[in-house]
Coordinates of C-alpha atoms in Angstrom, one line a residue:
X1 CA 20.1 28.7 17.8
X2 CA 16.4 29.0 18.8
X3 CA 13.8 28.9 16.0
X4 CA 10.6 30.9 16.1
X5 CA 8.0 28.6 14.4
X6 CA 5.4 30.6 12.5
X7 CA 3.9 27.7 10.5
X8 CA 1.4 25.0 11.3
X9 CA 2.8 22.7 8.6
X10 CA 3.9 19.4 9.9
X11 CA 7.2 17.7 8.8
X12 CA 6.3 15.5 5.8
X13 CA 7.0 11.8 5.9
X14 CA 6.3 8.9 3.6
X15 CA 3.5 6.3 3.3
X16 CA 4.4 2.7 4.0
X17 CA 3.0 0.0 1.7
X18 CA 3.5 -3.8 1.9
X19 CA 3.5 -6.6 -0.6
X20 CA 4.3 -10.3 -0.2
X21 CA 4.6 -12.7 -3.1
X22 CA 6.4 -15.9 -4.1
X23 CA 7.6 -14.0 -7.2
X24 CA 9.7 -11.7 -5.1
X25 CA 11.2 -14.8 -3.3
X26 CA 11.8 -16.3 -6.7
X27 CA 13.7 -13.3 -8.1
X28 CA 15.7 -12.7 -4.9
X29 CA 16.6 -16.4 -4.8
X30 CA 18.1 -16.0 -8.3
X31 CA 19.9 -12.9 -7.1
X32 CA 21.3 -14.7 -4.0
X33 CA 22.6 -17.9 -5.7
X34 CA 24.5 -15.8 -8.3
X35 CA 26.0 -13.4 -5.8
X36 CA 29.2 -15.4 -5.1
X37 CA 30.8 -12.7 -2.9
X38 CA 27.8 -12.5 -0.6
X39 CA 26.5 -16.1 -0.5
X40 CA 28.7 -17.2 2.4
X41 CA 27.2 -14.5 4.6
X42 CA 23.6 -15.6 4.2
X43 CA 21.8 -17.6 6.9
X44 CA 21.4 -20.5 4.5
X45 CA 24.6 -22.5 4.8
X46 CA 27.1 -22.9 1.9
X47 CA 26.5 -26.6 2.1
X48 CA 22.8 -26.0 1.6
X49 CA 23.5 -23.8 -1.4
X50 CA 25.8 -26.4 -2.8
X51 CA 23.2 -29.1 -2.4
X52 CA 20.6 -26.9 -4.1
X53 CA 22.9 -26.2 -7.0
X54 CA 23.5 -30.0 -7.6
X55 CA 19.7 -30.5 -7.7
X56 CA 19.1 -28.0 -10.5
X57 CA 18.6 -28.9 -14.1
X58 CA 21.4 -28.1 -16.6
X59 CA 19.1 -25.6 -18.3
X60 CA 18.6 -23.7 -15.1
X61 CA 22.3 -23.7 -14.4
X62 CA 22.9 -22.2 -17.8
X63 CA 20.3 -19.5 -17.1
X64 CA 22.0 -18.7 -13.7
X65 CA 25.4 -18.4 -15.3
X66 CA 23.9 -15.8 -17.7
X67 CA 22.4 -14.0 -14.6
X68 CA 25.8 -14.0 -12.9
X69 CA 27.6 -12.7 -15.9
X70 CA 25.1 -9.9 -16.8
X71 CA 23.3 -9.1 -13.4
X72 CA 19.9 -9.8 -15.0
X73 CA 18.5 -10.5 -11.5
X74 CA 18.1 -6.7 -11.5
X75 CA 15.9 -6.9 -14.5
X76 CA 13.7 -9.4 -12.7
X77 CA 13.2 -7.2 -9.7
X78 CA 12.5 -4.1 -11.8
X79 CA 10.0 -5.8 -14.1
X80 CA 8.2 -7.2 -11.0
X81 CA 7.7 -3.6 -9.8
X82 CA 5.4 -2.7 -12.7
X83 CA 2.4 -3.9 -10.7
X84 CA 1.4 -6.5 -8.1
X85 CA 1.4 -9.7 -10.1
X86 CA -0.9 -12.5 -8.9
X87 CA 0.9 -15.4 -10.5
X88 CA 4.0 -16.4 -12.6
X89 CA 1.7 -16.7 -15.7
X90 CA 0.6 -13.1 -15.3
X91 CA 4.2 -12.0 -15.0
X92 CA 5.2 -14.0 -18.1
X93 CA 2.3 -12.7 -20.1
X94 CA 3.2 -9.1 -19.2
X95 CA 6.8 -9.6 -20.4
X96 CA 5.6 -11.0 -23.7
X97 CA 3.2 -8.0 -24.2
X98 CA 5.7 -5.2 -23.4
X99 CA 6.9 -3.3 -26.4
X100 CA 10.7 -3.5 -26.9
X101 CA 11.5 0.1 -25.8
X102 CA 9.2 -0.2 -22.8
X103 CA 10.8 -3.4 -21.8
X104 CA 14.2 -1.9 -21.9
X105 CA 13.0 1.2 -20.0
X106 CA 11.8 -1.0 -17.2
X107 CA 15.0 -2.9 -17.0
X108 CA 17.2 0.2 -16.9
X109 CA 17.7 1.1 -13.2
X110 CA 16.0 4.2 -11.8
X111 CA 18.8 6.6 -10.8
X112 CA 16.8 9.8 -9.9
X113 CA 14.0 12.0 -11.2
X114 CA 16.4 14.4 -12.9
X115 CA 17.7 11.5 -15.1
X116 CA 14.4 10.0 -16.2
X117 CA 14.5 11.6 -19.6
X118 CA 18.0 10.1 -20.2
X119 CA 16.6 6.7 -19.1
X120 CA 13.8 7.0 -21.6
X121 CA 16.2 8.1 -24.4
X122 CA 18.6 5.4 -23.6
X123 CA 15.9 2.8 -23.9
X124 CA 15.3 4.1 -27.4
X125 CA 19.0 3.6 -28.3
X126 CA 20.4 7.1 -27.7
X127 CA 24.1 6.5 -27.0
X128 CA 24.8 9.9 -25.3
X129 CA 21.9 9.2 -22.8
X130 CA 23.2 5.8 -22.1
X131 CA 26.7 7.1 -21.4
X132 CA 25.2 9.8 -19.1
X133 CA 23.4 7.2 -17.0
X134 CA 26.6 5.2 -16.8
X135 CA 28.6 8.2 -15.7
X136 CA 26.0 9.2 -13.1
X137 CA 26.0 5.7 -11.6
X138 CA 29.7 5.0 -11.6
X139 CA 29.8 4.8 -7.8
X140 CA 27.8 1.5 -8.1
X141 CA 30.1 -1.5 -8.8
X142 CA 27.9 -3.1 -11.5
X143 CA 25.4 -0.4 -12.7
X144 CA 27.5 1.0 -15.6
X145 CA 28.2 -2.5 -17.1
X146 CA 24.6 -3.5 -16.5
X147 CA 23.2 -0.4 -18.2
X148 CA 25.5 -1.0 -21.2
X149 CA 24.3 -4.6 -21.4
X150 CA 20.6 -3.7 -21.2
X151 CA 20.8 -0.9 -23.8
X152 CA 22.8 -3.0 -26.4
X153 CA 21.5 -6.6 -26.0
X154 CA 18.9 -8.2 -28.2
X155 CA 15.5 -7.6 -26.6
X156 CA 14.0 -10.8 -27.7
X157 CA 16.9 -12.8 -26.3
X158 CA 16.6 -11.0 -23.0
X159 CA 12.9 -11.6 -22.8
X160 CA 13.4 -15.3 -23.5
X161 CA 16.1 -15.4 -20.7
X162 CA 13.9 -13.5 -18.2
X163 CA 11.0 -15.9 -18.8
X164 CA 13.2 -19.0 -18.7
X165 CA 15.1 -18.3 -15.5
X166 CA 12.0 -17.2 -13.6
X167 CA 9.9 -20.2 -14.8
X168 CA 12.6 -22.8 -14.1
X169 CA 13.6 -21.4 -10.6
X170 CA 9.9 -21.2 -9.7
X171 CA 9.2 -24.7 -10.8
X172 CA 12.4 -26.3 -9.4
X173 CA 12.9 -24.3 -6.2
X174 CA 9.8 -22.5 -5.2
X175 CA 7.0 -25.0 -6.0
X176 CA 8.4 -27.8 -3.8
X177 CA 8.3 -25.4 -0.8
X178 CA 5.3 -23.3 -2.0
X179 CA 3.0 -23.9 0.9
X180 CA 5.7 -23.3 3.5
X181 CA 7.1 -20.2 1.9
X182 CA 3.7 -18.7 1.2
X183 CA 2.8 -19.2 4.9
X184 CA 6.0 -17.5 6.1
X185 CA 5.6 -14.5 3.8
X186 CA 1.9 -14.1 4.6
X187 CA 2.4 -14.3 8.3
X188 CA 5.2 -11.8 8.2
X189 CA 3.2 -9.3 6.2
X190 CA 0.3 -9.6 8.6
X191 CA 2.5 -9.0 11.5
X192 CA 4.0 -5.8 10.0
X193 CA 0.5 -4.7 9.0
X194 CA -0.6 -5.0 12.6
X195 CA 2.4 -3.0 13.9
X196 CA 1.7 -0.3 11.2
X197 CA -1.3 0.7 13.3
X198 CA 0.9 1.3 16.4
X199 CA 4.1 2.9 14.9
X200 CA 4.7 5.9 12.8
X201 CA 6.1 5.2 9.3
X202 CA 9.8 5.8 10.2
X203 CA 9.6 3.7 13.3
X204 CA 7.8 1.0 11.4
X205 CA 10.5 0.8 8.7
X206 CA 13.2 0.7 11.4
X207 CA 11.4 -2.1 13.2
X208 CA 10.6 -4.1 10.1
X209 CA 14.2 -3.9 8.8
X210 CA 15.8 -4.6 12.1
X211 CA 17.3 -1.2 12.5
X212 CA 17.5 0.8 9.2
X213 CA 16.8 4.5 9.8
X214 CA 15.2 5.9 6.7
X215 CA 14.4 9.5 6.8
X216 CA 12.1 11.2 4.3
X217 CA 13.8 12.5 1.2
X218 CA 12.6 14.6 -1.8
X219 CA 10.7 12.7 -4.5
X220 CA 10.2 9.6 -2.3
X221 CA 6.6 9.5 -1.2
X222 CA 6.3 5.7 -0.5
X223 CA 8.3 3.0 1.2
X224 CA 7.5 -0.5 0.0
X225 CA 8.2 -3.3 2.5
X226 CA 8.6 -6.7 0.9
X227 CA 9.3 -9.7 3.2
X228 CA 11.9 -12.3 2.0
X229 CA 13.4 -15.4 3.6
X230 CA 16.2 -16.3 1.1
X231 CA 18.4 -13.3 1.8
X232 CA 18.3 -13.5 5.6
X233 CA 19.8 -11.8 7.6
X234 CA 20.3 -9.1 5.0
X235 CA 18.0 -6.3 3.9
X236 CA 18.1 -5.6 0.2
X237 CA 17.4 -2.0 -0.8
X238 CA 16.1 -0.8 -4.1
X239 CA 14.6 2.3 -5.8
X240 CA 11.8 2.8 -8.3
X241 CA 10.1 6.0 -9.3
X242 CA 9.0 7.8 -6.1
X243 CA 9.4 4.6 -4.0
X244 CA 12.1 3.3 -1.7
X245 CA 12.0 -0.5 -1.5
X246 CA 13.2 -2.7 1.4
X247 CA 13.2 -6.4 0.8
X248 CA 13.5 -7.2 4.5
X249 CA 14.3 -10.5 6.2
X250 CA 11.2 -12.2 7.7
X251 CA 11.1 -12.5 11.5
X252 CA 11.7 -15.7 13.4
X253 CA 8.1 -16.0 14.6
X254 CA 7.0 -16.0 10.9
X255 CA 9.2 -19.0 10.2
X256 CA 8.3 -20.9 13.4
X257 CA 4.5 -20.3 13.8
X258 CA 4.0 -23.4 15.9
X259 CA 6.3 -22.0 18.5
X260 CA 4.1 -19.2 19.8
X261 CA 6.7 -18.1 22.3
X262 CA 9.5 -17.6 19.7
X263 CA 10.6 -13.9 20.1
X264 CA 12.0 -11.7 17.4
X265 CA 15.8 -11.9 17.1
X266 CA 16.3 -8.1 17.5
X267 CA 13.8 -7.9 20.4
X268 CA 16.0 -10.3 22.3
X269 CA 19.2 -8.5 21.3
X270 CA 17.9 -5.1 22.3
X271 CA 16.9 -6.3 25.8
X272 CA 20.2 -8.0 26.2
X273 CA 22.0 -4.9 25.2
X274 CA 20.1 -2.8 27.7
X275 CA 20.6 -5.3 30.5
X276 CA 23.9 -3.6 31.6
X277 CA 24.3 -0.5 33.7
X278 CA 27.3 0.8 31.6
X279 CA 25.4 0.5 28.4
X280 CA 22.3 2.1 29.9
X281 CA 24.6 5.1 30.9
X282 CA 25.8 5.3 27.3
X283 CA 22.2 5.2 26.0
X284 CA 21.3 8.1 28.3
X285 CA 24.4 10.0 27.3
X286 CA 23.7 9.6 23.6
X287 CA 20.1 10.6 24.2
X288 CA 21.4 14.1 25.1
X289 CA 23.6 14.4 22.0
X290 CA 25.9 12.6 19.6
X291 CA 29.4 11.7 20.9
X292 CA 32.7 10.4 19.6
X293 CA 34.3 7.4 21.1
X294 CA 36.8 9.6 23.0
X295 CA 34.0 11.8 24.3
X296 CA 32.1 8.8 25.7
X297 CA 35.3 7.4 27.2
X298 CA 36.0 10.7 28.9
X299 CA 32.4 11.2 30.2
X300 CA 32.1 7.7 31.7
X301 CA 35.8 7.4 32.9
X302 CA 36.1 4.0 31.3
X303 CA 38.8 2.4 29.2
X304 CA 38.4 3.0 25.5
X305 CA 38.5 -0.7 24.6
X306 CA 35.7 -1.4 27.1
X307 CA 33.6 1.5 25.8
X308 CA 34.1 0.3 22.2
X309 CA 33.0 -3.2 23.2
X310 CA 29.8 -1.9 24.8
X311 CA 29.1 0.3 21.8
X312 CA 29.6 -2.7 19.5
X313 CA 26.9 -4.6 21.4
X314 CA 24.5 -1.6 21.2
X315 CA 25.2 -1.3 17.5
X316 CA 24.6 -5.0 16.8
X317 CA 21.2 -4.6 18.6
X318 CA 20.5 -1.7 16.2
X319 CA 20.1 0.8 19.1
X320 CA 23.1 2.9 18.2
X321 CA 24.8 3.7 15.0
X322 CA 27.8 5.8 13.9
X323 CA 28.0 8.5 11.3
X324 CA 31.0 10.8 10.6
X325 CA 32.9 9.4 13.6
X326 CA 30.1 10.1 16.1
X327 CA 27.8 7.7 17.8
X328 CA 24.1 8.5 17.9
X329 CA 21.1 6.9 19.6
X330 CA 18.5 5.5 17.3
X331 CA 15.6 7.0 19.2
X332 CA 12.9 5.3 17.1
X333 CA 14.3 1.9 18.1
X334 CA 14.2 2.8 21.8
X335 CA 10.8 4.4 21.7
X336 CA 9.2 1.4 19.8
X337 CA 10.8 -1.2 22.2
X338 CA 7.8 -1.3 24.6
X339 CA 5.4 -1.6 21.7
X340 CA 7.5 -4.5 20.2
X341 CA 7.5 -6.2 23.6
X342 CA 3.7 -5.8 24.0
X343 CA 3.2 -7.0 20.4
X344 CA 5.2 -10.2 21.3
X345 CA 3.4 -10.7 24.7
X346 CA -0.1 -10.2 23.3
X347 CA 0.3 -12.3 20.2

């Protein structure tokens, strides 16, 4: 149906902000090593993780066991979102100074603006509010148990744990690699900052995360991009009040700065994906409209297994995705490709 536009108001989008800190790398490292189901999918090999575990002190191992049991890595990330901490000491001091109810409030996950009052009341000990938060988050595999833990645990013990695990991981794992890690994170943030002047916010988020399409949504006015190396190749997504957070994997060129010709992984994958006439036809077809696998097969008169293979390559390059059984072109990814190439060539 045609629409008669009688307004000059532009479609609203979000502002993109960027932070980079060894404290984020610290908290995400604690999250990664205690996520036993995911650890084998990380870029860092299982052998490397096993070697790291053997090098850790017994006290830190005990802290990590507590993290794994109670998912307190979430507390670390939420507490870090209070402000941009400049050092571990500043973070530790802040934890000490937080009043008990405020500390609990920050550790309870943000579930939505409509539930903020329940979050506040739950931090004060209200059982009905706590149960409401658990009910509203029951689609998350660990939120209900985590909320119960935060609301019922001894605050002083939890504070002691938070300070202990952050300090020990920082001293035993981060400090020996401090210079290298700091360089990687700083370079990656600088690269994303430069691209922010060339791409619109949605295209920037899609490029930085390697293909996540994040459209504006009510009550979210800011997207925070935080580079991390420990969770590569995964993006870790989070929510705080009014902010969508992406802890995104740093690019290859940020890790290998001495290799000036090292291209971004997804830049290579995108060009490889487009270097085939059948896949280019599919891209053009999907530019017109979304299609099911069968519709694409019929349009191109190709075997379904062949079409599926080509679509898999396009999806792995983050040029195409699928929703409700229909394939769609990620237009931001295509439109920003020339700018990504020039960014690489001119660097």
